[in-house]
PDB file of C-alpha atoms in Angstrom:
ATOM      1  CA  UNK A   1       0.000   0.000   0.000  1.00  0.00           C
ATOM      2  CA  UNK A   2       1.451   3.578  -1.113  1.00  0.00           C
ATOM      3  CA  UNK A   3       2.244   5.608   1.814  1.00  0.00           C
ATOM      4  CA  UNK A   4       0.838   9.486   1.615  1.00  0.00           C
ATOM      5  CA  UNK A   5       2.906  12.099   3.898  1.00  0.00           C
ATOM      6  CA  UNK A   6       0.465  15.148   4.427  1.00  0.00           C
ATOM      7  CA  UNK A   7       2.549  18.036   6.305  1.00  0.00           C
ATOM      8  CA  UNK A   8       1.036  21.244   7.528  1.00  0.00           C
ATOM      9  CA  UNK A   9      -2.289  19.179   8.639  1.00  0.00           C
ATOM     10  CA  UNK A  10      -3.625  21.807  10.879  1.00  0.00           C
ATOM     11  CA  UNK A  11      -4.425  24.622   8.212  1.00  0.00           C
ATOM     12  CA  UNK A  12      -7.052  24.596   5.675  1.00  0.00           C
ATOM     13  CA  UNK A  13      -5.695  22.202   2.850  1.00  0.00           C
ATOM     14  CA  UNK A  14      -4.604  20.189   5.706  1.00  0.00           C
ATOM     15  CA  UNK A  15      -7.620  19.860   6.926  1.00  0.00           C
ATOM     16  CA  UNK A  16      -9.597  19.191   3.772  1.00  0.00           C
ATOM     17  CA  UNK A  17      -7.163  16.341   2.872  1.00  0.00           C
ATOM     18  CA  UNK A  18      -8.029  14.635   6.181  1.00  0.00           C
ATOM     19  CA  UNK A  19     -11.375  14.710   5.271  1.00  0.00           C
ATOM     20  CA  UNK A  20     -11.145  13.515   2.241  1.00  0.00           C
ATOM     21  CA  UNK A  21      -8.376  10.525   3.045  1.00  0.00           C
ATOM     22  CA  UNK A  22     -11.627   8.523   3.732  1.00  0.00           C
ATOM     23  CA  UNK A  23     -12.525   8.238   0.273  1.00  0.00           C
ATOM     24  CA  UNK A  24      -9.121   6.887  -0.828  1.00  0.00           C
ATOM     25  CA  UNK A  25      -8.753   4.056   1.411  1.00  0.00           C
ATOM     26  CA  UNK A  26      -5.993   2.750  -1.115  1.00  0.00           C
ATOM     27  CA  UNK A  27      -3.183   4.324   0.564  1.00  0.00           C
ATOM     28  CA  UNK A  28      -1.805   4.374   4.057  1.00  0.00           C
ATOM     29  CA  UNK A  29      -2.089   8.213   5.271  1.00  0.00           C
ATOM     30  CA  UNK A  30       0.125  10.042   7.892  1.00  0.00           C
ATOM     31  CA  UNK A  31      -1.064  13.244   8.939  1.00  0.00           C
ATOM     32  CA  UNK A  32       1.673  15.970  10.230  1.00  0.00           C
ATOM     33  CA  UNK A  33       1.648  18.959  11.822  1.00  0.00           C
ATOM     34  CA  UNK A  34       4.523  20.797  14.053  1.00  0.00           C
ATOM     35  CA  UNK A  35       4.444  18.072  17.074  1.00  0.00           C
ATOM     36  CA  UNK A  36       5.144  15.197  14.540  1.00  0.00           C
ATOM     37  CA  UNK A  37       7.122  16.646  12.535  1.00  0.00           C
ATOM     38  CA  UNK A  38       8.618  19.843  12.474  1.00  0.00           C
ATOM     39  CA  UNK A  39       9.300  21.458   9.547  1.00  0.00           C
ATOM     40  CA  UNK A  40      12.122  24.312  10.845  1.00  0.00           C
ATOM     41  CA  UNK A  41      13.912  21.639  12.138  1.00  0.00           C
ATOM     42  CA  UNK A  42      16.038  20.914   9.099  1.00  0.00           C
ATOM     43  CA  UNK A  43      18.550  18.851  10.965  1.00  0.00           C
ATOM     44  CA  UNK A  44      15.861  16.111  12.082  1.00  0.00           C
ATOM     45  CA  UNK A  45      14.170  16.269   8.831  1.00  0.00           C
ATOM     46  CA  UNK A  46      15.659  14.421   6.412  1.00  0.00           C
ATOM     47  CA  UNK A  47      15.738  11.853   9.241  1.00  0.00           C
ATOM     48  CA  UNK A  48      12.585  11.591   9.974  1.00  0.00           C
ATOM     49  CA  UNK A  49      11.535  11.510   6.477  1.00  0.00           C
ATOM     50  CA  UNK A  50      13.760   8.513   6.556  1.00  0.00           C
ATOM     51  CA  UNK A  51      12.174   7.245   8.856  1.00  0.00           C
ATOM     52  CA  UNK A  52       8.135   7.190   7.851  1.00  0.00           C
ATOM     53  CA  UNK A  53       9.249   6.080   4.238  1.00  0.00           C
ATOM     54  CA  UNK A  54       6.453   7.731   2.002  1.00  0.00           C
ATOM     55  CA  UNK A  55       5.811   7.453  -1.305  1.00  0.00           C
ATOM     56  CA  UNK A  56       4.139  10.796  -1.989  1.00  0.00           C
ATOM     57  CA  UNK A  57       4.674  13.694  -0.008  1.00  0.00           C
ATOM     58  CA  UNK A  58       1.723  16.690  -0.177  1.00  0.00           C
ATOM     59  CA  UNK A  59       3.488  19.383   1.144  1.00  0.00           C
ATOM     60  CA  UNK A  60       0.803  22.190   2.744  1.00  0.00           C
ATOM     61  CA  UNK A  61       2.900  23.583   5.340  1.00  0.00           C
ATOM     62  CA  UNK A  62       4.044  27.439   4.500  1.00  0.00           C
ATOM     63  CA  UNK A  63       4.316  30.163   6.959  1.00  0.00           C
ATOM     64  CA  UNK A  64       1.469  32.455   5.456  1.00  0.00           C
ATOM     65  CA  UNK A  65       0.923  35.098   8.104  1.00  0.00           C
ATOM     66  CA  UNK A  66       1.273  37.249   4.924  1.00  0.00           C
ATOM     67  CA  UNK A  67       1.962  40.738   6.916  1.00  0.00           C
ATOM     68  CA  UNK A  68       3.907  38.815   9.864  1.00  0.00           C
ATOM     69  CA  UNK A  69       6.101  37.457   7.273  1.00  0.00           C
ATOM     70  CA  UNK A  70       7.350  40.638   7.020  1.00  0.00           C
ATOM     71  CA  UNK A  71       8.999  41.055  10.287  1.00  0.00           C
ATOM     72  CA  UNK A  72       9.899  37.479  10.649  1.00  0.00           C
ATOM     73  CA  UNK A  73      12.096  36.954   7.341  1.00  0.00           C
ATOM     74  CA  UNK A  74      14.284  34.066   8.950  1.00  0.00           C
ATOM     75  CA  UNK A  75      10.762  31.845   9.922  1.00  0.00           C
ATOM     76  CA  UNK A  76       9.166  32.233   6.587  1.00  0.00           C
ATOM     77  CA  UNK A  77      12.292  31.258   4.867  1.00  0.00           C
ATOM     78  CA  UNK A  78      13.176  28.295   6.766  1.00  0.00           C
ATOM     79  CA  UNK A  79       9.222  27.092   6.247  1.00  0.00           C
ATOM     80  CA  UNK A  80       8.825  28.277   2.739  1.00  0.00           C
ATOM     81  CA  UNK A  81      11.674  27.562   1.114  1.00  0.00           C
ATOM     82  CA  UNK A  82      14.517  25.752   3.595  1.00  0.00           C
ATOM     83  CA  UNK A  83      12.324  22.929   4.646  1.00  0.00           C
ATOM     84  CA  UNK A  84      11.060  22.900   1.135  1.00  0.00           C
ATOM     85  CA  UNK A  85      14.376  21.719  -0.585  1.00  0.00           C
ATOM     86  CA  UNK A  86      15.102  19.491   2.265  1.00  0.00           C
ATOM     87  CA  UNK A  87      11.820  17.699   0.810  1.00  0.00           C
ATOM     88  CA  UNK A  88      12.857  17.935  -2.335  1.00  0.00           C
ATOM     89  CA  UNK A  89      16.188  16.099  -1.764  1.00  0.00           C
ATOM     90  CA  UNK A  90      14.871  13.600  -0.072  1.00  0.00           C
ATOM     91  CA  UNK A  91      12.322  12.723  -2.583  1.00  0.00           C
ATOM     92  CA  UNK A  92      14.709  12.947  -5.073  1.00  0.00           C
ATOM     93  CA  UNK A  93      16.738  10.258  -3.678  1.00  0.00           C
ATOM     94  CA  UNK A  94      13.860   8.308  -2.559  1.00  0.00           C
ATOM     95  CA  UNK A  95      11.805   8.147  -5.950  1.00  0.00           C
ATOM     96  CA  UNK A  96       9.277   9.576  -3.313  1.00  0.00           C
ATOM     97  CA  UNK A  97       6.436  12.053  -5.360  1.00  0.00           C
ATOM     98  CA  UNK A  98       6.470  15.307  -3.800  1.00  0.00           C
ATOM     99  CA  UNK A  99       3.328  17.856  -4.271  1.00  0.00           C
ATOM    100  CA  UNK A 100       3.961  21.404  -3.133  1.00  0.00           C
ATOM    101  CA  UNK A 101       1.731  24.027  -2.041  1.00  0.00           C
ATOM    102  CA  UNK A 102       2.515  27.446  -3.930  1.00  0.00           C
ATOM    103  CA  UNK A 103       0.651  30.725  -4.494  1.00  0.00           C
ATOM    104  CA  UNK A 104      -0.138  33.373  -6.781  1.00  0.00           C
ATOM    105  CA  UNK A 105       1.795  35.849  -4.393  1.00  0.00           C
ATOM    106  CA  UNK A 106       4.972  34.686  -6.804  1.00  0.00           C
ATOM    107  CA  UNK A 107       3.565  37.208  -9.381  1.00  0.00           C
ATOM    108  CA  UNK A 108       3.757  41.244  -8.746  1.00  0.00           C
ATOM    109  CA  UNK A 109       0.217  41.783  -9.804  1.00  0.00           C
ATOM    110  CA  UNK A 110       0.904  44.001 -12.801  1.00  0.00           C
ATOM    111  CA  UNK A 111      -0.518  41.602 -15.029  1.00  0.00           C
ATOM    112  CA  UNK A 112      -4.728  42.428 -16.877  1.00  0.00           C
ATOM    113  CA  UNK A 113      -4.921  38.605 -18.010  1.00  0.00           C
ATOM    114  CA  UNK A 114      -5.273  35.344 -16.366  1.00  0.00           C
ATOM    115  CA  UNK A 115      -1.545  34.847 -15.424  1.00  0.00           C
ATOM    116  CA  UNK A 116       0.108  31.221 -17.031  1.00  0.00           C
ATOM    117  CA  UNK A 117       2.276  29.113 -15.149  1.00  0.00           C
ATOM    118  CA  UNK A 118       4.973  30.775 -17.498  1.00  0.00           C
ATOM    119  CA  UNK A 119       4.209  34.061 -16.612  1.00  0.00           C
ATOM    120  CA  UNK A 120       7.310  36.387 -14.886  1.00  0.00           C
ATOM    121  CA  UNK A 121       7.473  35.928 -11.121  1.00  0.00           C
ATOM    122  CA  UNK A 122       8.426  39.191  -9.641  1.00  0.00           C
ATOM    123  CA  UNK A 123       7.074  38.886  -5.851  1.00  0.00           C
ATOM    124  CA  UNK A 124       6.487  42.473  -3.873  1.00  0.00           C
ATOM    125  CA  UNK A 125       6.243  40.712  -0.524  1.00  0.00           C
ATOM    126  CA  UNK A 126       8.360  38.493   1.859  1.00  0.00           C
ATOM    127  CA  UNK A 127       5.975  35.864   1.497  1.00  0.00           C
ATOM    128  CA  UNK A 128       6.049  36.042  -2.182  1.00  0.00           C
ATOM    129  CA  UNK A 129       9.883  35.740  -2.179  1.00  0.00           C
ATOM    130  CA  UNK A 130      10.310  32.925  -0.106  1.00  0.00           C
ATOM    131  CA  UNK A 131       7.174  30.865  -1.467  1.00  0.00           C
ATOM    132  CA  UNK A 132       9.142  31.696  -4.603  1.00  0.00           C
ATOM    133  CA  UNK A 133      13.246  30.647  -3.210  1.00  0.00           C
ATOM    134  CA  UNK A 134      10.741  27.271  -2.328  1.00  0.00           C
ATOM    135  CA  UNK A 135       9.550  26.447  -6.089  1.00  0.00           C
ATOM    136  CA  UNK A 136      12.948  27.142  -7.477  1.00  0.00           C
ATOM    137  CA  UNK A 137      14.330  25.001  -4.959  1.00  0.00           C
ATOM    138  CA  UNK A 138      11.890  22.418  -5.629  1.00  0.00           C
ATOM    139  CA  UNK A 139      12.257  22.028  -8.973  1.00  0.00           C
ATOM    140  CA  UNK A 140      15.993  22.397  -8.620  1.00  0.00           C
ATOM    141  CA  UNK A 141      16.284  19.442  -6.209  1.00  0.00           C
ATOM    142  CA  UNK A 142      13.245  17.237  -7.165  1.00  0.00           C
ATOM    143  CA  UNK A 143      12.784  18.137 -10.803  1.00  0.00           C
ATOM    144  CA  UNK A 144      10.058  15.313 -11.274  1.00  0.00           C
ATOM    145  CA  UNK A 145       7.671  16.990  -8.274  1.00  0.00           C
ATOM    146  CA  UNK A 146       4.631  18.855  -9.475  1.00  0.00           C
ATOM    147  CA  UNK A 147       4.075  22.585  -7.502  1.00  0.00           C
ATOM    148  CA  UNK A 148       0.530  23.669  -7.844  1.00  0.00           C
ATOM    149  CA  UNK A 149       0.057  27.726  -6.833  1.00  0.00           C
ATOM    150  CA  UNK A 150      -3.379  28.537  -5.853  1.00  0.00           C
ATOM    151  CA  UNK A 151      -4.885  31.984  -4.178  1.00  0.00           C
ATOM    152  CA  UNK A 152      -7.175  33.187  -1.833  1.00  0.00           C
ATOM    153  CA  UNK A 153      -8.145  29.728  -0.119  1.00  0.00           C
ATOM    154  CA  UNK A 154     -10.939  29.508   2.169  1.00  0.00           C
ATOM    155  CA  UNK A 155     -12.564  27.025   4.183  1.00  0.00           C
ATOM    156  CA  UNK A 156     -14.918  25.549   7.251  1.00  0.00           C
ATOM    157  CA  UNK A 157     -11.665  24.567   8.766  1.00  0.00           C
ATOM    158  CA  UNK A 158      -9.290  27.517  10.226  1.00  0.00           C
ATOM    159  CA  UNK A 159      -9.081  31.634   9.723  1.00  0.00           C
ATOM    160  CA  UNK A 160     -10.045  32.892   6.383  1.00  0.00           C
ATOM    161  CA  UNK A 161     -11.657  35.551   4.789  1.00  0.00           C
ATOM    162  CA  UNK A 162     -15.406  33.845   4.787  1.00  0.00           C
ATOM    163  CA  UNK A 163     -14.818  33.356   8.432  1.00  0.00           C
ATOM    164  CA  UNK A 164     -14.153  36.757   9.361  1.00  0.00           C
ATOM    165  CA  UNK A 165     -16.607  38.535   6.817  1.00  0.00           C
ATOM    166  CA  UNK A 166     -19.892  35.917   8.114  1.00  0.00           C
ATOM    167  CA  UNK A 167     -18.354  36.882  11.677  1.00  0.00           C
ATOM    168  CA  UNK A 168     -17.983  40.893  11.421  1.00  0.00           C
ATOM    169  CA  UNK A 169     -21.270  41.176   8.751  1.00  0.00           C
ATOM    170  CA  UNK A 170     -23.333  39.840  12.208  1.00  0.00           C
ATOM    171  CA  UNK A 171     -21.354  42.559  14.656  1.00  0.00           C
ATOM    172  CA  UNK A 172     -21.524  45.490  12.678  1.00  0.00           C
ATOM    173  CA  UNK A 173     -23.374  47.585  10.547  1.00  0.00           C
ATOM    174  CA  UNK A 174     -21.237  48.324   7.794  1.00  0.00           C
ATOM    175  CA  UNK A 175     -18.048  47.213   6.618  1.00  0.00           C
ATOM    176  CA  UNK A 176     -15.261  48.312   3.978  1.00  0.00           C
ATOM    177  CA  UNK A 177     -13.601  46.212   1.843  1.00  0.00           C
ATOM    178  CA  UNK A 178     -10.907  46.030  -0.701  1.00  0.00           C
ATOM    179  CA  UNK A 179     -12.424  46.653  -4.264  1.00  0.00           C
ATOM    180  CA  UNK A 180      -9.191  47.031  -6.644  1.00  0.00           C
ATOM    181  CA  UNK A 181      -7.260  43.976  -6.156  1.00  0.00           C
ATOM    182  CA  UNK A 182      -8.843  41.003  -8.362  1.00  0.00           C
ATOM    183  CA  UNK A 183      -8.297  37.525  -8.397  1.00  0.00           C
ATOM    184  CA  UNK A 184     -10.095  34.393  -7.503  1.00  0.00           C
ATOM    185  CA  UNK A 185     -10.806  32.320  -4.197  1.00  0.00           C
ATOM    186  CA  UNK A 186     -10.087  29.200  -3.921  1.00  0.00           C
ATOM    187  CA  UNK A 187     -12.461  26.804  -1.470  1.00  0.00           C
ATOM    188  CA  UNK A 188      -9.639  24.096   0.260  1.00  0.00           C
ATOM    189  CA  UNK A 189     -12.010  21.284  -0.265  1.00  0.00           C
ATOM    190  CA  UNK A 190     -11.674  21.833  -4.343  1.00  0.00           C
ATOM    191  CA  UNK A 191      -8.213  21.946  -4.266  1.00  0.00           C
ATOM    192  CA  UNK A 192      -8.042  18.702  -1.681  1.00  0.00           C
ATOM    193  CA  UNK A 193      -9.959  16.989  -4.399  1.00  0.00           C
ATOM    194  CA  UNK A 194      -7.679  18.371  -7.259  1.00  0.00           C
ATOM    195  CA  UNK A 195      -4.567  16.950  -5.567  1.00  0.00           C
ATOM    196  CA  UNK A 196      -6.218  13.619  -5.179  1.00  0.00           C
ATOM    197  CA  UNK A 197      -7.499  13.810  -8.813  1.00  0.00           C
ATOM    198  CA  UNK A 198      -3.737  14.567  -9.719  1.00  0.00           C
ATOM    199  CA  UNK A 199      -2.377  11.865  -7.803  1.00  0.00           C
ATOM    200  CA  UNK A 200      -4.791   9.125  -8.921  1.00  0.00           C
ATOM    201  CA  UNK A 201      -4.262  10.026 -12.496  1.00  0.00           C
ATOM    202  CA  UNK A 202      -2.154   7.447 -14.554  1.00  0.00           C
ATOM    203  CA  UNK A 203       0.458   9.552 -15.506  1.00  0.00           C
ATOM    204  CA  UNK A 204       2.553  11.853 -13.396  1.00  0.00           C
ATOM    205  CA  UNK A 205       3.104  15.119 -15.187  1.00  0.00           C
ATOM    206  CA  UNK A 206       6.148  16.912 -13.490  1.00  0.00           C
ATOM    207  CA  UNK A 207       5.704  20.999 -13.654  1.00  0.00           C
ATOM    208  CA  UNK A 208       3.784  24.210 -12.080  1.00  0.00           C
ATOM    209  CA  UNK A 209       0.056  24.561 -12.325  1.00  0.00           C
ATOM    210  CA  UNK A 210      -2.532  26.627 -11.175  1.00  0.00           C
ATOM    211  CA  UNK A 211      -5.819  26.025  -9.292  1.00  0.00           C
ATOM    212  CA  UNK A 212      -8.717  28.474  -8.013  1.00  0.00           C
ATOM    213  CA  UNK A 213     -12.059  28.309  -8.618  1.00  0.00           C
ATOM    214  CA  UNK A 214     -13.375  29.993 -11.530  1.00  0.00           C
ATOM    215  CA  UNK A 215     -14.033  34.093 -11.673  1.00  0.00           C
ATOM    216  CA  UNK A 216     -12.846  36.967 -11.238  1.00  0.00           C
ATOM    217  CA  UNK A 217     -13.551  39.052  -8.669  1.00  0.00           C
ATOM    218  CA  UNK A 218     -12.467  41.239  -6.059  1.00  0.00           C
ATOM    219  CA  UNK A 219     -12.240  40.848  -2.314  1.00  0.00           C
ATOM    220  CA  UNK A 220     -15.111  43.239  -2.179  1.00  0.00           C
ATOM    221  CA  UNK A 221     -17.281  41.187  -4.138  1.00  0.00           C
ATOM    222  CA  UNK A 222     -16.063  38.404  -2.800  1.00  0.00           C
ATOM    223  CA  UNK A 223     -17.340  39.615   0.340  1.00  0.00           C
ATOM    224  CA  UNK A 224     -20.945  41.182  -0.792  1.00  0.00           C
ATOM    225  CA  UNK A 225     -21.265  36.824  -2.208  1.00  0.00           C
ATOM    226  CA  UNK A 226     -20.910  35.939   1.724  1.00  0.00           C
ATOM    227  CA  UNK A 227     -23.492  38.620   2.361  1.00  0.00           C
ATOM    228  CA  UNK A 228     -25.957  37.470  -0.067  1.00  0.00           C
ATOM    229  CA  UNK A 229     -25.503  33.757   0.857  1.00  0.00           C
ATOM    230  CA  UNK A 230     -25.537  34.294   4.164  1.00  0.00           C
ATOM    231  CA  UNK A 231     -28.763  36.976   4.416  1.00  0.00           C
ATOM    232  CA  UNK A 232     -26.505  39.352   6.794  1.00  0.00           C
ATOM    233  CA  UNK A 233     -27.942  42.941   6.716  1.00  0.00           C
ATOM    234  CA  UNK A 234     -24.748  44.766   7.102  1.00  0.00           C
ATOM    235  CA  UNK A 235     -23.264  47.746   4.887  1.00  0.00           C
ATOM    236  CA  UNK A 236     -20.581  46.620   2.866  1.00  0.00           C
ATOM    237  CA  UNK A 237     -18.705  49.243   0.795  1.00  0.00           C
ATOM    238  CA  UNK A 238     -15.604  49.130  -1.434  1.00  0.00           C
ATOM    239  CA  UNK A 239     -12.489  50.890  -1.197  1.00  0.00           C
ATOM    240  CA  UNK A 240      -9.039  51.204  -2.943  1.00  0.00           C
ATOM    241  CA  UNK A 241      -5.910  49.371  -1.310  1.00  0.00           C
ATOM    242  CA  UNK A 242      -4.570  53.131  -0.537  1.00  0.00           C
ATOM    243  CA  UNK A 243      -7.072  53.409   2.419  1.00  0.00           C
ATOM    244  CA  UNK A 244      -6.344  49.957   3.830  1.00  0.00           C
ATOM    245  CA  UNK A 245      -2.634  50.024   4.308  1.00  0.00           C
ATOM    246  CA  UNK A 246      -1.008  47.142   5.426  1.00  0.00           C
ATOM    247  CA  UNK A 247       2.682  46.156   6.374  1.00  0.00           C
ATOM    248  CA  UNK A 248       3.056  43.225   3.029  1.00  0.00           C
ATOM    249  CA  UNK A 249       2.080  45.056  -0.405  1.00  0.00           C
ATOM    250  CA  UNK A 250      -0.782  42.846  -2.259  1.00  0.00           C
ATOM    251  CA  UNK A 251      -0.900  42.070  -5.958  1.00  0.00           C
ATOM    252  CA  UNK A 252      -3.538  44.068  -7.599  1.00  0.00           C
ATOM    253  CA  UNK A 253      -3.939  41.463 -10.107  1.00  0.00           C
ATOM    254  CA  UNK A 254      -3.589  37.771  -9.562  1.00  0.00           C
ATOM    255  CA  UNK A 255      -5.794  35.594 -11.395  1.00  0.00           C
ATOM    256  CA  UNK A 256      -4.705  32.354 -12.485  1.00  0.00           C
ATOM    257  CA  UNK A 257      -5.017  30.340 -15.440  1.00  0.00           C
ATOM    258  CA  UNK A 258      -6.252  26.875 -14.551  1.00  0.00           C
ATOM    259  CA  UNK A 259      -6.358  25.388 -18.650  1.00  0.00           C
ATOM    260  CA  UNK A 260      -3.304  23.580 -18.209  1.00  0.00           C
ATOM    261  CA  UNK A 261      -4.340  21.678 -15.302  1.00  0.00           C
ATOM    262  CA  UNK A 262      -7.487  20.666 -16.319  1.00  0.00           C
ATOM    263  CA  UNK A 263      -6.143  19.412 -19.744  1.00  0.00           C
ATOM    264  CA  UNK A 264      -3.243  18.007 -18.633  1.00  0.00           C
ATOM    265  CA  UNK A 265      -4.994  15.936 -15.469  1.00  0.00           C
ATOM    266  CA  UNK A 266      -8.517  16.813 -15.959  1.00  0.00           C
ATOM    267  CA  UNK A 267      -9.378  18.506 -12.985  1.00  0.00           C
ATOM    268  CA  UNK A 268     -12.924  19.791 -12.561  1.00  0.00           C
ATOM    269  CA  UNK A 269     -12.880  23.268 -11.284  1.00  0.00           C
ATOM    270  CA  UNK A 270     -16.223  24.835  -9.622  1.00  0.00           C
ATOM    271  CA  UNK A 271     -17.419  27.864  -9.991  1.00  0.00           C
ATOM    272  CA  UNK A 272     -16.499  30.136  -6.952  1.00  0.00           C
ATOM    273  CA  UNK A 273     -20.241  31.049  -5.871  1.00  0.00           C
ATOM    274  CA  UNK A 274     -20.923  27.393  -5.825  1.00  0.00           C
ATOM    275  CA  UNK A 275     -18.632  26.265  -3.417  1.00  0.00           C
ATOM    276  CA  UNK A 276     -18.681  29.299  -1.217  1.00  0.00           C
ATOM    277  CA  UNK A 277     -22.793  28.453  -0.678  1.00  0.00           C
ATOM    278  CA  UNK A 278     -21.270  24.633  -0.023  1.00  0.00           C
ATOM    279  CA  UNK A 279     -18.890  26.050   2.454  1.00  0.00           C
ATOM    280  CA  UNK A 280     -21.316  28.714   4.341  1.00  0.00           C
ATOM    281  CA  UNK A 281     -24.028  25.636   4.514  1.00  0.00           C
ATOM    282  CA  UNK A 282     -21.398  23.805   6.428  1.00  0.00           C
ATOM    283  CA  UNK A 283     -20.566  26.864   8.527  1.00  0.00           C
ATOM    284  CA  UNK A 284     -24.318  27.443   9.890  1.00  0.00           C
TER     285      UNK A 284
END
């Protein structure tokens, strides 16, 4: 029975992947987190890897406090990149798949068109740089792993944006949000199920992808969705990144194009209004 290494299990994707392990009964899963195995510790983790013997690795860990990340260089690094190569080695020299978590904070957000996996990455945050260091080391040390970037992920499990709008749109009575950065969110439990779609498939295609769900929003849209679906009667108005500073820049633009992974592996990707209702119903 293939063995399936899932690290970062406490966050979203995590989370999702736990769920879904108990459809694919035909592998043996271990679910990691800090306390089982810990990531920073470089020293111990090529060991340990050693040790539990997988034959695919999904890596979802990433430091991705997005405005901590900029105060804490040395942590994100050693999570986003440091630990990633370690992986990579390892699976290199274990014929061991690895699957790595990216996002589409690689690209600057100057872009007006659904960005390609071969579009220029030109990160304007700390997070963006080291998620970055992480792919290139990756696909330095482990050129046969597959690195899918995805954006804006949300889910029942864990902080998120749907969390935190369903929460405020029921304590106040009006609320400003974020209308001129555009992208698309991503629900956790359709990019679990893209993973396992990827991993199931036949043939292992080695390369970047990209995954969200489809549209193309803004946050503030994205927001007046959880308001509709969730009947809140709160005030929600839009307003330009200038009047919402924040310590990590965002990229206006970052919508990805998802045609090469659903030709290449076939992945079915939902529209985003459909799985946000799927989520909300699970968070009433």
């Amino acid at each position: 029975m293939k063995k399936i290494l899932v690290t970062g299990t406490n966050g979203q994707l995590g989370s999702e992947l736990r769920v879904l392990s108990k459809r694919y009964t035909q592998f043996e899963w271990v679910f990691t987190d800090r306390g089982e195995l810990d990531l920073c510790d470089l020293v111990h983790l090529t060991m340990e890897l050693s040790r539990m013997q997988p034959n695919y690795i999904i890596n979802c860990a990433a430091h991705t406090a997005v405005d901590r990340a900029e105060s804490e260089f040395e942590l994100a690094d050693v999570l986003n990149h440091q630990a990633v190569a370690v992986l990579a080695k390892w699976s290199a020299k274990n014929d061991c798949k690895l699957l790595h978590i990216s996002t589409d904070y690689v690209f600057d957000g100057t872009a007006a068109t659904p960005l390609a996996e071969s579009a220029p990455t030109t990160p304007i945050n700390v997070y963006g740089q080291t998620k970055l260091a992480g792919e290139l080391a990756c696909a330095q040390e482990c050129p046969s792993s597959i690195i899918i970037r995805t954006s804006w992920v949300y889910s029942s499990f864990g902080a998120n944006f749907v969390k935190t709008m369903s929460r405020l749109m029921q304590e106040r009575d009006s609320l400003n949000v974020v209308n001129d950065q555009i992208g698309s969110p991503t629900y956790a439990a359709d990019l679990a199920q893209a993973v396992l779609t990827i991993i199931i498939h036949p043939t292992w295609q080695a390369g970047i992808y990209h995954f969200s769900n489809e549209g193309e929003i803004s946050w503030y849209e994205f927001a007046l969705a959880i308001q509709e679906i969730g009947g809140f009667d709160c005030k929600v108005s839009g307003i330009p990144t200038s009047a919402y500073p924040t310590p990590a820049k965002r990229p206006q633009y970052s919508l990805l194009d998802k045609s090469k992974i659903k030709a290449t592996f076939g992945v079915m990707v939902p529209d985003y209004k459909e799985s946000l209702e799927l989520c909300m119903r699970l968070l009433q």
